[in-house]
Amino acid sequence: MDKLNINQHISQQYNSALDDLKTEFLALGGIVEQQIIKAVKSITDVDVDLAAEVMAVEKEVDKREIVLDDLCTQIIARRQPTASDLRLVMAISKATRDLERMGDEANKIAKMAIAISESETLPHGFSELRNLGRQVQDEVNITLTAFARYDVDMALQVVDKDEEIDREYATAMRELITYMMEDPRNISRAMSIIWSLRSLERIGDHAGNISEQVIYLVKGLDIRHKTADEVAEQVSQD
Amino acid sequence: MTEIKGDIVVDQKTTMTTNNKVVLDGDNDKTVGEPFVENAKMSMRHVNVFYGEKQAIFDVNLDIASNQVVAMIGPSGCGKSTFLRCLNRMNDTISICRVDGKLFLEEQDINDKKMDVVPLRARVGMVFQKPNPFPKSIYDNVAYGPRIHGLADRRSDLDEIVETSLQKAGLWDEVKDRLHQPGIGLSGGQQQRLCIARTIAVSPEVILMDEPCSALDPIATAKIEELIDELSQNYTIAIVTHSMQQAARVSHRTAYFHLGKLIEVNETEKVFTNPDHSLTEAYITGRFG
């Protein structure tokens, strides 16, 4: 945190308000990360109890999203933050939305786990799901660590990794389409896996968005909607 | 990246950086950002100011662009007001004050000792921290300058100057029915706008404002800020302010002073979102002051 010297304001209250904001954000990050891990496990292990656990956390995530929004609003209203403080508040305000969406996607995966548990035969695609799940979990973990440490290099890794995840997702989709074409009776079962893969891919996108916010926060650069090469060039120029 | 302008060489960024912020190195504290512009109304070069033995301003180079608002910010005692007062030779009134360097108003060096300061101060007007209307009527406050500078031959011309000045200062509607009442009978915010009307009555090219809102309430402040924005269409404005939010609201460019040195000059938008210099960052985020 002290790379950006958040704790050195003349006003101790301002220090603690920004500290609280970041702590709350990372706490929400931790909860959502756990939700994702459990959601993937619930589907690959077809564990209904675990899926129920994931779904039970949703309300908590929603509540924390509101608290974070309120903290951001209060800081803007009372402190009129500037420069790195302003970027921190803006970044957290946007990243919170991404975290909440990631939680929603984890929830969808948990629902699919329950749906799969109710079907008689297990569908294909578990290994793809496990693979993509592992990668996305990594991506989320690196993203949150990058945020906690204000680490641009780690954030850039995520931006790169996201393209890899997109490729992996496309490959898994091709596999599953082939599986469905082989026997139309596979379709409804395969759809659960497809929806889950889709959710994982979305989680990866949200993690990518948060990483972009880390770069904005630390460097003051807006790298959204740019290719990986353009991003690398922009960051190295600065 | 190095920019060369006239005989001045300025490093856009010094080489020593941590976390993309330039760190002040004692021997390498050149101004960062963009102190120079294409369409400069005023250009200051190598300005050093001394109060007796004590140096208050160190080698400041800065351009003020035509029809732009430049805000000067910095902690107390950083020299921002001293620098502002150089721009119309107000420091001449302090006997121990010495100003070195070149200060150009367009092509003319106003720091030239042969320069007559009376017409200079008509071209470069000033508004002070506390409203200071003359103990005269509202009309005479505004008419005073045009009269002594011989800008109006006929009464009707003078009337017109008074009306348009008060209109430009956003005060006409409030005072048009009591032009001959004393100026000091107005509220603080109205008095300050009267002082602005008095300044613009002599058709200046540049208006200097030294904390013009620090004695005013938020509503009067908002009116002056609105006025600054309108005035910038016709005048070049340099404003010194203690309120960083005010600098952020009214200025196009912001100059940050620290211990008599000009640390950073950049577009206001940049200064308040991603300043180049760590000292600027520390000051505007309230880490010292």
Short mmCIF file of C-alpha atoms in Angstrom, two decimals:
data_model
loop_
_atom_site.label_atom_id
_atom_site.label_comp_id
_atom_site.label_asym_id
_atom_site.label_seq_id
_atom_site.Cartn_x
_atom_site.Cartn_y
_atom_site.Cartn_z
CA MET A 1 0.00 0.00 0.00
CA ASP A 2 2.81 2.34 0.82
CA LYS A 3 4.13 2.34 -2.69
CA LEU A 4 1.44 4.92 -3.33
CA ASN A 5 1.81 6.34 0.18
CA ILE A 6 -1.88 6.03 0.92
CA ASN A 7 -1.13 6.22 4.64
CA GLN A 8 0.64 9.53 4.71
CA HIS A 9 -2.13 12.08 4.67
CA ILE A 10 -2.13 14.91 7.16
CA SER A 11 -5.61 13.76 8.07
CA GLN A 12 -5.57 10.47 9.95
CA GLN A 13 -9.27 10.07 9.26
CA TYR A 14 -8.61 10.29 5.55
CA ASN A 15 -5.89 7.64 5.90
CA SER A 16 -8.24 5.32 7.71
CA ALA A 17 -11.12 5.94 5.27
CA LEU A 18 -8.91 4.93 2.33
CA ASP A 19 -7.48 2.03 4.31
CA ASP A 20 -10.95 0.79 5.19
CA LEU A 21 -11.98 1.05 1.57
CA LYS A 22 -9.08 -1.04 0.37
CA THR A 23 -9.47 -3.59 3.18
CA GLU A 24 -13.18 -3.96 2.42
CA PHE A 25 -12.44 -4.40 -1.26
CA LEU A 26 -9.84 -7.08 -0.65
CA ALA A 27 -12.14 -8.82 1.82
CA LEU A 28 -14.83 -8.99 -0.85
CA GLY A 29 -12.18 -10.21 -3.28
CA GLY A 30 -11.32 -13.04 -0.86
CA ILE A 31 -14.94 -14.07 -0.49
CA VAL A 32 -15.54 -14.11 -4.24
CA GLU A 33 -12.31 -16.02 -4.83
CA GLN A 34 -13.45 -18.72 -2.40
CA GLN A 35 -16.85 -18.77 -4.09
CA ILE A 36 -15.22 -19.44 -7.44
CA ILE A 37 -12.96 -22.20 -6.08
CA LYS A 38 -15.89 -23.92 -4.40
CA ALA A 39 -18.16 -23.50 -7.41
CA VAL A 40 -15.67 -25.22 -9.71
CA LYS A 41 -15.14 -27.98 -7.17
CA SER A 42 -18.88 -28.42 -6.65
CA ILE A 43 -19.39 -29.10 -10.34
CA THR A 44 -16.35 -31.28 -10.97
CA ASP A 45 -17.02 -33.32 -7.80
CA VAL A 46 -20.80 -33.07 -8.29
CA ASP A 47 -21.03 -31.92 -4.69
CA VAL A 48 -24.50 -30.51 -4.01
CA ASP A 49 -23.72 -29.35 -0.47
CA LEU A 50 -20.77 -27.35 -1.67
CA ALA A 51 -22.91 -25.82 -4.41
CA ALA A 52 -25.47 -24.79 -1.80
CA GLU A 53 -22.67 -23.20 0.21
CA VAL A 54 -21.63 -21.14 -2.81
CA MET A 55 -25.18 -19.94 -3.37
CA ALA A 56 -25.61 -19.02 0.29
CA VAL A 57 -22.79 -16.48 0.04
CA GLU A 58 -24.45 -14.44 -2.69
CA LYS A 59 -26.38 -12.23 -0.31
CA GLU A 60 -23.22 -11.45 1.63
CA VAL A 61 -21.46 -10.42 -1.61
CA ASP A 62 -24.36 -8.16 -2.59
CA LYS A 63 -24.35 -6.54 0.84
CA ARG A 64 -20.63 -5.89 0.69
CA GLU A 65 -20.94 -4.39 -2.79
CA ILE A 66 -23.35 -1.82 -1.38
CA VAL A 67 -21.06 -1.06 1.56
CA LEU A 68 -18.14 -0.50 -0.81
CA ASP A 69 -20.18 1.79 -3.07
CA ASP A 70 -21.18 3.77 -0.04
CA LEU A 71 -17.59 4.08 1.17
CA CYS A 72 -16.54 5.38 -2.25
CA THR A 73 -19.39 7.90 -2.31
CA GLN A 74 -18.54 9.10 1.19
CA ILE A 75 -14.88 9.62 0.34
CA ILE A 76 -15.74 11.54 -2.82
CA ALA A 77 -18.28 13.70 -0.99
CA ARG A 78 -16.16 14.42 2.06
CA ARG A 79 -12.60 14.42 0.77
CA GLN A 80 -12.71 15.28 -2.93
CA PRO A 81 -9.83 12.91 -3.58
CA THR A 82 -7.21 13.82 -6.18
CA ALA A 83 -4.42 12.07 -8.08
CA SER A 84 -3.59 8.58 -6.72
CA ASP A 85 -6.34 8.82 -4.07
CA LEU A 86 -8.87 9.62 -6.76
CA ARG A 87 -7.59 6.77 -8.90
CA LEU A 88 -7.84 4.38 -5.95
CA VAL A 89 -11.47 5.31 -5.32
CA MET A 90 -12.39 5.14 -9.01
CA ALA A 91 -10.58 1.82 -9.46
CA ILE A 92 -12.25 0.24 -6.45
CA SER A 93 -15.64 1.58 -7.46
CA LYS A 94 -15.34 -0.10 -10.85
CA ALA A 95 -13.58 -3.26 -9.67
CA THR A 96 -16.25 -3.87 -7.02
CA ARG A 97 -18.81 -4.21 -9.77
CA ASP A 98 -16.59 -6.77 -11.46
CA LEU A 99 -16.21 -8.71 -8.23
CA GLU A 100 -19.96 -8.79 -7.73
CA ARG A 101 -20.44 -10.08 -11.27
CA MET A 102 -17.78 -12.73 -10.67
CA GLY A 103 -19.79 -13.83 -7.64
CA ASP A 104 -22.91 -14.05 -9.82
CA GLU A 105 -21.09 -16.25 -12.30
CA ALA A 106 -19.84 -18.52 -9.49
CA ASN A 107 -23.44 -18.79 -8.41
CA LYS A 108 -24.49 -19.85 -11.90
CA ILE A 109 -21.82 -22.54 -11.89
CA ALA A 110 -23.13 -23.83 -8.53
CA LYS A 111 -26.65 -24.01 -10.01
CA MET A 112 -25.29 -26.03 -12.91
CA ALA A 113 -23.64 -28.38 -10.39
CA ILE A 114 -27.04 -29.03 -8.87
CA ALA A 115 -28.61 -29.52 -12.32
CA ILE A 116 -25.90 -32.03 -13.26
CA SER A 117 -26.35 -33.92 -10.00
CA GLU A 118 -29.95 -34.51 -10.95
CA SER A 119 -29.16 -36.10 -14.33
CA GLU A 120 -28.56 -39.82 -14.56
CA THR A 121 -25.38 -39.89 -16.59
CA LEU A 122 -22.54 -37.50 -16.19
CA PRO A 123 -21.76 -35.41 -19.26
CA HIS A 124 -18.45 -35.03 -21.06
CA GLY A 125 -16.29 -32.01 -20.53
CA PHE A 126 -15.29 -32.33 -16.89
CA SER A 127 -11.60 -32.28 -17.68
CA GLU A 128 -11.99 -29.13 -19.80
CA LEU A 129 -13.96 -27.56 -16.97
CA ARG A 130 -11.32 -28.53 -14.43
CA ASN A 131 -8.60 -27.11 -16.69
CA LEU A 132 -10.30 -23.82 -17.36
CA GLY A 133 -11.34 -23.61 -13.70
CA ARG A 134 -7.75 -23.93 -12.55
CA GLN A 135 -6.60 -21.23 -14.96
CA VAL A 136 -9.36 -18.83 -14.02
CA GLN A 137 -8.72 -19.36 -10.31
CA ASP A 138 -5.06 -18.53 -10.92
CA GLU A 139 -6.05 -15.43 -12.82
CA VAL A 140 -8.34 -14.24 -10.04
CA ASN A 141 -5.68 -14.90 -7.44
CA ILE A 142 -3.01 -12.99 -9.35
CA THR A 143 -5.43 -10.13 -9.94
CA LEU A 144 -6.26 -9.72 -6.26
CA THR A 145 -2.60 -9.99 -5.27
CA ALA A 146 -1.72 -7.39 -7.90
CA PHE A 147 -4.36 -5.10 -6.42
CA ALA A 148 -3.16 -5.66 -2.86
CA ARG A 149 0.46 -4.97 -3.82
CA TYR A 150 -0.18 -2.36 -6.51
CA ASP A 151 1.88 -4.58 -8.78
CA VAL A 152 1.70 -3.57 -12.44
CA ASP A 153 3.73 -6.53 -13.69
CA MET A 154 1.34 -9.00 -12.10
CA ALA A 155 -1.63 -7.10 -13.52
CA LEU A 156 -0.07 -7.29 -16.97
CA GLN A 157 0.32 -11.06 -16.57
CA VAL A 158 -3.43 -11.30 -16.12
CA VAL A 159 -4.09 -9.24 -19.21
CA ASP A 160 -1.89 -11.71 -21.13
CA LYS A 161 -3.40 -14.74 -19.43
CA ASP A 162 -6.89 -13.70 -20.40
CA GLU A 163 -6.16 -14.33 -24.07
CA GLU A 164 -4.94 -17.81 -23.17
CA ILE A 165 -8.17 -18.45 -21.29
CA ASP A 166 -10.20 -17.31 -24.29
CA ARG A 167 -8.31 -19.81 -26.48
CA GLU A 168 -8.83 -22.60 -23.95
CA TYR A 169 -12.53 -21.77 -23.83
CA ALA A 170 -12.85 -21.92 -27.61
CA THR A 171 -11.13 -25.33 -27.67
CA ALA A 172 -13.44 -26.69 -24.96
CA MET A 173 -16.46 -25.41 -26.84
CA ARG A 174 -15.37 -27.21 -30.01
CA GLU A 175 -15.01 -30.46 -28.05
CA LEU A 176 -18.47 -30.14 -26.60
CA ILE A 177 -20.08 -29.25 -29.90
CA THR A 178 -18.58 -32.38 -31.39
CA TYR A 179 -19.93 -34.39 -28.44
CA MET A 180 -23.42 -32.95 -28.98
CA MET A 181 -23.30 -33.64 -32.72
CA GLU A 182 -22.48 -37.27 -32.03
CA ASP A 183 -25.76 -37.81 -30.23
CA PRO A 184 -28.45 -35.16 -29.81
CA ARG A 185 -29.47 -36.79 -26.51
CA ASN A 186 -26.21 -35.38 -25.10
CA ILE A 187 -27.32 -31.81 -25.73
CA SER A 188 -29.13 -30.97 -22.51
CA ARG A 189 -26.37 -32.51 -20.37
CA ALA A 190 -23.64 -30.77 -22.33
CA MET A 191 -25.40 -27.45 -22.05
CA SER A 192 -24.80 -27.40 -18.28
CA ILE A 193 -21.09 -27.75 -18.92
CA ILE A 194 -21.18 -25.13 -21.67
CA TRP A 195 -22.92 -22.63 -19.39
CA SER A 196 -20.35 -23.30 -16.70
CA LEU A 197 -17.46 -22.85 -19.11
CA ARG A 198 -19.06 -19.66 -20.29
CA SER A 199 -19.30 -18.45 -16.67
CA LEU A 200 -15.64 -19.24 -16.08
CA GLU A 201 -14.70 -17.36 -19.20
CA ARG A 202 -16.72 -14.35 -17.98
CA ILE A 203 -14.99 -14.52 -14.59
CA GLY A 204 -11.68 -14.36 -16.44
CA ASP A 205 -12.88 -11.26 -18.30
CA HIS A 206 -13.87 -9.58 -15.04
CA ALA A 207 -10.47 -10.42 -13.55
CA GLY A 208 -8.94 -8.82 -16.65
CA ASN A 209 -11.01 -5.68 -16.03
CA ILE A 210 -9.81 -5.49 -12.44
CA SER A 211 -6.22 -5.84 -13.59
CA GLU A 212 -6.76 -2.94 -15.95
CA GLN A 213 -7.92 -0.94 -12.96
CA VAL A 214 -4.70 -1.85 -11.12
CA ILE A 215 -2.70 -0.40 -14.00
CA TYR A 216 -4.87 2.72 -13.99
CA LEU A 217 -4.47 3.03 -10.24
CA VAL A 218 -0.69 2.73 -10.22
CA LYS A 219 0.28 4.26 -13.54
CA GLY A 220 -2.63 6.53 -14.32
CA LEU A 221 -2.94 4.84 -17.72
CA ASP A 222 -6.22 3.77 -19.27
CA ILE A 223 -5.46 0.56 -21.14
CA ARG A 224 -9.00 -0.60 -21.72
CA HIS A 225 -9.91 -1.88 -25.20
CA LYS A 226 -6.30 -2.17 -26.29
CA THR A 227 -4.40 -5.15 -27.62
CA ALA A 228 -1.77 -6.83 -25.43
CA ASP A 229 1.02 -5.35 -27.56
CA GLU A 230 -0.40 -1.84 -27.34
CA VAL A 231 -0.73 -2.21 -23.58
CA ALA A 232 2.84 -3.42 -23.14
CA GLU A 233 4.09 -0.51 -25.24
CA GLN A 234 2.04 2.05 -23.34
CA VAL A 235 3.15 0.77 -19.96
CA SER A 236 6.82 0.58 -20.90
CA GLN A 237 6.76 4.10 -22.37
CA ASP A 238 5.48 5.59 -19.17
CA MET B 1 12.59 14.19 -23.86
CA THR B 2 14.08 17.62 -24.15
CA GLU B 3 12.34 20.69 -25.48
CA ILE B 4 14.29 23.68 -26.63
CA LYS B 5 12.63 27.04 -26.63
CA GLY B 6 14.65 30.20 -27.08
CA ASP B 7 17.73 29.82 -24.96
CA ILE B 8 16.00 27.57 -22.48
CA VAL B 9 16.44 23.85 -22.28
CA VAL B 10 13.97 22.00 -20.15
CA ASP B 11 13.86 18.29 -19.47
CA GLN B 12 10.27 17.17 -19.76
CA LYS B 13 10.99 14.51 -17.23
CA THR B 14 14.06 13.91 -15.18
CA THR B 15 15.48 10.43 -15.38
CA MET B 16 15.10 9.48 -11.76
CA THR B 17 11.74 7.95 -11.15
CA THR B 18 10.05 5.61 -8.75
CA ASN B 19 6.56 4.40 -9.33
CA ASN B 20 6.33 6.71 -12.36
CA LYS B 21 6.61 9.81 -10.20
CA VAL B 22 9.58 12.10 -10.62
CA VAL B 23 11.53 12.43 -7.43
CA LEU B 24 13.01 15.75 -6.47
CA ASP B 25 16.73 15.52 -6.61
CA GLY B 26 18.40 18.49 -4.93
CA ASP B 27 20.63 19.27 -7.91
CA ASN B 28 18.20 18.37 -10.62
CA ASP B 29 15.00 20.14 -9.75
CA LYS B 30 13.96 21.47 -13.10
CA THR B 31 10.33 22.16 -13.70
CA VAL B 32 8.52 19.08 -14.97
CA GLY B 33 5.55 19.14 -17.32
CA GLU B 34 4.97 21.78 -19.95
CA PRO B 35 5.87 25.28 -18.80
CA PHE B 36 5.92 26.63 -22.35
CA VAL B 37 3.06 27.17 -24.79
CA GLU B 38 2.66 28.28 -28.38
CA ASN B 39 0.40 31.30 -27.91
CA ALA B 40 1.96 32.91 -24.85
CA LYS B 41 0.50 36.19 -23.63
CA MET B 42 3.14 36.44 -20.95
CA SER B 43 6.50 34.65 -20.87
CA MET B 44 8.66 34.62 -17.79
CA ARG B 45 12.29 33.58 -18.12
CA HIS B 46 14.82 32.92 -15.37
CA VAL B 47 12.86 34.85 -12.78
CA ASN B 48 14.63 35.15 -9.41
CA VAL B 49 13.18 37.25 -6.61
CA PHE B 50 15.02 38.38 -3.49
CA TYR B 51 13.78 40.02 -0.32
CA GLY B 52 17.01 41.59 0.84
CA GLU B 53 19.43 38.67 1.16
CA LYS B 54 16.75 36.04 1.15
CA GLN B 55 15.86 34.46 -2.16
CA ALA B 56 12.12 33.84 -2.53
CA ILE B 57 11.88 32.66 -6.16
CA PHE B 58 14.43 30.45 -7.89
CA ASP B 59 14.83 30.53 -11.65
CA VAL B 60 11.20 30.23 -12.66
CA ASN B 61 10.33 29.79 -16.34
CA LEU B 62 6.68 29.89 -17.29
CA ASP B 63 4.38 30.90 -20.14
CA ILE B 64 0.83 32.05 -19.65
CA ALA B 65 -1.25 31.33 -22.74
CA SER B 66 -3.67 33.84 -24.22
CA ASN B 67 -7.26 33.51 -23.00
CA GLN B 68 -6.38 30.80 -20.56
CA VAL B 69 -6.62 30.55 -16.82
CA VAL B 70 -3.42 29.52 -15.07
CA ALA B 71 -3.74 28.56 -11.42
CA MET B 72 -0.75 28.79 -9.12
CA ILE B 73 -0.90 26.53 -6.12
CA GLY B 74 1.46 25.52 -3.36
CA PRO B 75 1.93 25.61 0.39
CA SER B 76 2.13 28.91 2.27
CA GLY B 77 5.40 30.69 1.66
CA CYS B 78 6.14 28.82 -1.57
CA GLY B 79 6.39 32.08 -3.52
CA LYS B 80 3.24 31.84 -5.62
CA SER B 81 1.95 35.28 -4.59
CA THR B 82 5.41 36.80 -4.90
CA PHE B 83 5.61 35.42 -8.42
CA LEU B 84 2.12 36.71 -9.30
CA ARG B 85 3.05 40.16 -8.06
CA CYS B 86 6.03 40.20 -10.43
CA LEU B 87 3.63 40.07 -13.36
CA ASN B 88 2.54 43.68 -12.94
CA ARG B 89 5.49 44.96 -10.94
CA MET B 90 3.58 45.09 -7.67
CA ASN B 91 6.78 44.04 -5.93
CA ASP B 92 8.17 47.52 -6.75
CA THR B 93 6.18 48.74 -3.77
CA ILE B 94 8.40 46.67 -1.44
CA SER B 95 11.70 48.48 -1.10
CA ILE B 96 13.87 45.45 -0.25
CA CYS B 97 12.41 43.34 -3.06
CA ARG B 98 14.53 42.70 -6.15
CA VAL B 99 13.25 40.91 -9.25
CA ASP B 100 15.77 39.50 -11.74
CA GLY B 101 15.00 37.90 -15.06
CA LYS B 102 12.88 38.66 -18.06
CA LEU B 103 9.12 39.00 -17.92
CA PHE B 104 7.55 39.49 -21.31
CA LEU B 105 4.08 40.82 -21.91
CA GLU B 106 3.88 39.85 -25.55
CA GLU B 107 7.17 41.28 -26.90
CA GLN B 108 7.81 43.80 -24.16
CA ASP B 109 10.03 43.11 -21.14
CA ILE B 110 8.00 44.52 -18.27
CA ASN B 111 10.89 44.07 -15.86
CA ASP B 112 12.82 46.74 -17.77
CA LYS B 113 13.45 49.57 -15.30
CA LYS B 114 12.45 52.11 -17.96
CA MET B 115 9.00 50.59 -18.20
CA ASP B 116 6.24 52.90 -16.92
CA VAL B 117 4.26 50.82 -14.45
CA VAL B 118 1.05 52.90 -14.64
CA PRO B 119 0.04 51.85 -18.18
CA LEU B 120 1.45 48.39 -17.40
CA ARG B 121 -0.97 47.97 -14.50
CA ALA B 122 -3.83 49.05 -16.76
CA ARG B 123 -2.83 46.23 -19.14
CA VAL B 124 -2.22 43.77 -16.33
CA GLY B 125 -4.90 44.34 -13.72
CA MET B 126 -5.09 42.81 -10.29
CA VAL B 127 -7.79 41.59 -7.92
CA PHE B 128 -6.79 41.07 -4.31
CA GLN B 129 -7.68 38.69 -1.52
CA LYS B 130 -9.92 41.09 0.34
CA PRO B 131 -12.39 43.16 -1.65
CA ASN B 132 -11.03 46.69 -1.54
CA PRO B 133 -13.49 49.08 -3.20
CA PHE B 134 -12.66 52.78 -3.00
CA PRO B 135 -14.77 54.73 -0.49
CA LYS B 136 -16.76 56.07 -3.40
CA SER B 137 -20.00 55.23 -5.17
CA ILE B 138 -20.37 52.02 -7.15
CA TYR B 139 -20.32 54.11 -10.33
CA ASP B 140 -17.19 56.01 -9.37
CA ASN B 141 -15.37 52.85 -8.37
CA VAL B 142 -15.73 51.54 -11.91
CA ALA B 143 -15.33 54.94 -13.59
CA TYR B 144 -12.14 55.79 -11.69
CA GLY B 145 -9.72 53.91 -13.92
CA PRO B 146 -11.19 55.00 -17.27
CA ARG B 147 -11.17 58.61 -16.02
CA ILE B 148 -7.52 58.72 -14.96
CA HIS B 149 -6.40 56.84 -18.06
CA GLY B 150 -8.50 59.19 -20.22
CA LEU B 151 -10.42 56.34 -21.82
CA ALA B 152 -13.73 58.23 -22.07
CA ASP B 153 -14.21 61.78 -23.37
CA ARG B 154 -17.93 62.05 -22.86
CA ARG B 155 -20.17 61.19 -19.99
CA SER B 156 -22.14 58.82 -22.20
CA ASP B 157 -18.94 56.90 -23.05
CA LEU B 158 -18.15 56.60 -19.38
CA ASP B 159 -21.68 55.42 -18.63
CA GLU B 160 -21.27 52.75 -21.25
CA ILE B 161 -17.92 51.57 -19.86
CA VAL B 162 -19.40 51.38 -16.36
CA GLU B 163 -22.40 49.41 -17.56
CA THR B 164 -20.48 46.93 -19.68
CA SER B 165 -17.85 46.42 -16.97
CA LEU B 166 -20.51 45.75 -14.36
CA GLN B 167 -22.26 43.43 -16.78
CA LYS B 168 -19.09 41.50 -17.52
CA ALA B 169 -18.51 41.21 -13.77
CA GLY B 170 -22.02 39.81 -13.39
CA LEU B 171 -23.03 42.63 -11.06
CA TRP B 172 -25.10 44.97 -13.27
CA ASP B 173 -28.53 43.54 -12.48
CA GLU B 174 -27.86 43.72 -8.76
CA VAL B 175 -26.63 47.32 -8.68
CA LYS B 176 -28.13 49.13 -11.67
CA ASP B 177 -30.69 50.90 -9.47
CA ARG B 178 -28.19 52.06 -6.89
CA LEU B 179 -25.13 53.05 -8.87
CA HIS B 180 -24.57 56.14 -6.77
CA GLN B 181 -24.62 54.42 -3.43
CA PRO B 182 -21.27 53.64 -1.76
CA GLY B 183 -19.42 50.54 -2.97
CA ILE B 184 -18.60 49.45 0.55
CA GLY B 185 -22.33 49.01 1.22
CA LEU B 186 -22.36 45.90 -0.97
CA SER B 187 -21.92 42.35 0.34
CA GLY B 188 -18.45 40.80 0.31
CA GLY B 189 -19.08 38.83 -2.86
CA GLN B 190 -20.61 41.85 -4.59
CA GLN B 191 -17.67 44.02 -3.50
CA GLN B 192 -15.26 41.50 -4.99
CA ARG B 193 -17.20 41.53 -8.26
CA LEU B 194 -17.15 45.35 -8.11
CA CYS B 195 -13.35 45.14 -7.84
CA ILE B 196 -13.31 42.85 -10.87
CA ALA B 197 -15.55 45.34 -12.73
CA ARG B 198 -13.12 48.11 -11.74
CA THR B 199 -10.23 46.04 -13.08
CA ILE B 200 -11.88 45.27 -16.41
CA ALA B 201 -13.10 48.87 -16.87
CA VAL B 202 -9.65 49.85 -18.16
CA SER B 203 -9.69 46.98 -20.71
CA PRO B 204 -6.77 45.01 -19.36
CA GLU B 205 -5.23 42.16 -21.31
CA VAL B 206 -4.28 40.12 -18.27
CA ILE B 207 -6.03 39.84 -14.91
CA LEU B 208 -4.08 38.68 -11.88
CA MET B 209 -6.08 37.32 -8.97
CA ASP B 210 -4.51 36.76 -5.58
CA GLU B 211 -6.80 34.41 -3.65
CA PRO B 212 -9.88 36.31 -4.83
CA CYS B 213 -12.36 34.08 -3.01
CA SER B 214 -10.65 33.41 0.30
CA ALA B 215 -12.82 36.00 2.09
CA LEU B 216 -16.06 34.89 0.44
CA ASP B 217 -18.78 32.37 1.22
CA PRO B 218 -19.37 29.37 -1.08
CA ILE B 219 -22.17 31.01 -3.08
CA ALA B 220 -20.17 34.19 -3.71
CA THR B 221 -17.17 31.97 -4.51
CA ALA B 222 -19.22 30.03 -7.07
CA LYS B 223 -20.25 33.30 -8.74
CA ILE B 224 -16.66 34.51 -8.96
CA GLU B 225 -15.56 31.14 -10.34
CA GLU B 226 -18.31 31.29 -12.96
CA LEU B 227 -17.12 34.79 -13.79
CA ILE B 228 -13.51 33.65 -14.13
CA ASP B 229 -14.65 31.13 -16.71
CA GLU B 230 -16.56 33.76 -18.70
CA LEU B 231 -13.75 36.30 -18.44
CA SER B 232 -11.24 33.83 -19.80
CA GLN B 233 -12.91 34.16 -23.20
CA ASN B 234 -11.61 37.73 -23.43
CA TYR B 235 -8.82 37.96 -20.93
CA THR B 236 -5.78 36.03 -19.84
CA ILE B 237 -6.01 35.14 -16.17
CA ALA B 238 -3.47 34.08 -13.57
CA ILE B 239 -4.92 33.10 -10.23
CA VAL B 240 -3.23 32.22 -6.96
CA THR B 241 -5.40 30.08 -4.76
CA HIS B 242 -5.14 28.09 -1.57
CA SER B 243 -8.10 26.02 -2.58
CA MET B 244 -6.98 23.13 -4.72
CA GLN B 245 -10.55 22.37 -5.65
CA GLN B 246 -10.86 25.92 -6.92
CA ALA B 247 -7.73 25.50 -9.03
CA ALA B 248 -9.19 22.25 -10.36
CA ARG B 249 -12.51 23.91 -11.15
CA VAL B 250 -11.42 27.14 -12.81
CA SER B 251 -8.04 26.70 -14.45
CA HIS B 252 -6.81 25.31 -17.75
CA ARG B 253 -3.29 24.86 -16.52
CA THR B 254 -1.94 24.47 -13.02
CA ALA B 255 1.50 25.46 -11.76
CA TYR B 256 2.74 23.97 -8.52
CA PHE B 257 5.28 25.96 -6.49
CA HIS B 258 7.34 24.59 -3.64
CA LEU B 259 9.94 26.51 -1.63
CA GLY B 260 10.28 29.17 -4.30
CA LYS B 261 10.70 26.71 -7.15
CA LEU B 262 8.25 25.97 -9.90
CA ILE B 263 7.97 22.20 -9.57
CA GLU B 264 5.41 21.26 -12.17
CA VAL B 265 3.21 22.87 -14.81
CA ASN B 266 0.66 20.78 -16.65
CA GLU B 267 -2.88 20.74 -17.93
CA THR B 268 -5.12 20.98 -14.87
CA GLU B 269 -6.82 17.74 -15.84
CA LYS B 270 -3.49 15.94 -15.66
CA VAL B 271 -2.25 17.60 -12.48
CA PHE B 272 -5.30 16.48 -10.52
CA THR B 273 -5.52 12.95 -11.86
CA ASN B 274 -1.94 11.92 -12.52
CA PRO B 275 0.67 14.55 -11.71
CA ASP B 276 4.23 14.00 -12.94
CA HIS B 277 6.02 15.08 -9.79
CA SER B 278 5.89 13.36 -6.42
CA LEU B 279 5.81 16.72 -4.62
CA THR B 280 2.76 17.83 -6.60
CA GLU B 281 1.09 14.52 -5.80
CA ALA B 282 1.91 14.85 -2.10
CA TYR B 283 0.55 18.38 -1.94
CA ILE B 284 -2.70 17.94 -3.84
CA THR B 285 -3.58 14.74 -2.03
CA GLY B 286 -3.04 16.42 1.33
CA ARG B 287 0.07 14.59 2.45
CA PHE B 288 1.83 17.79 3.46
CA GLY B 289 1.09 21.44 3.31
#
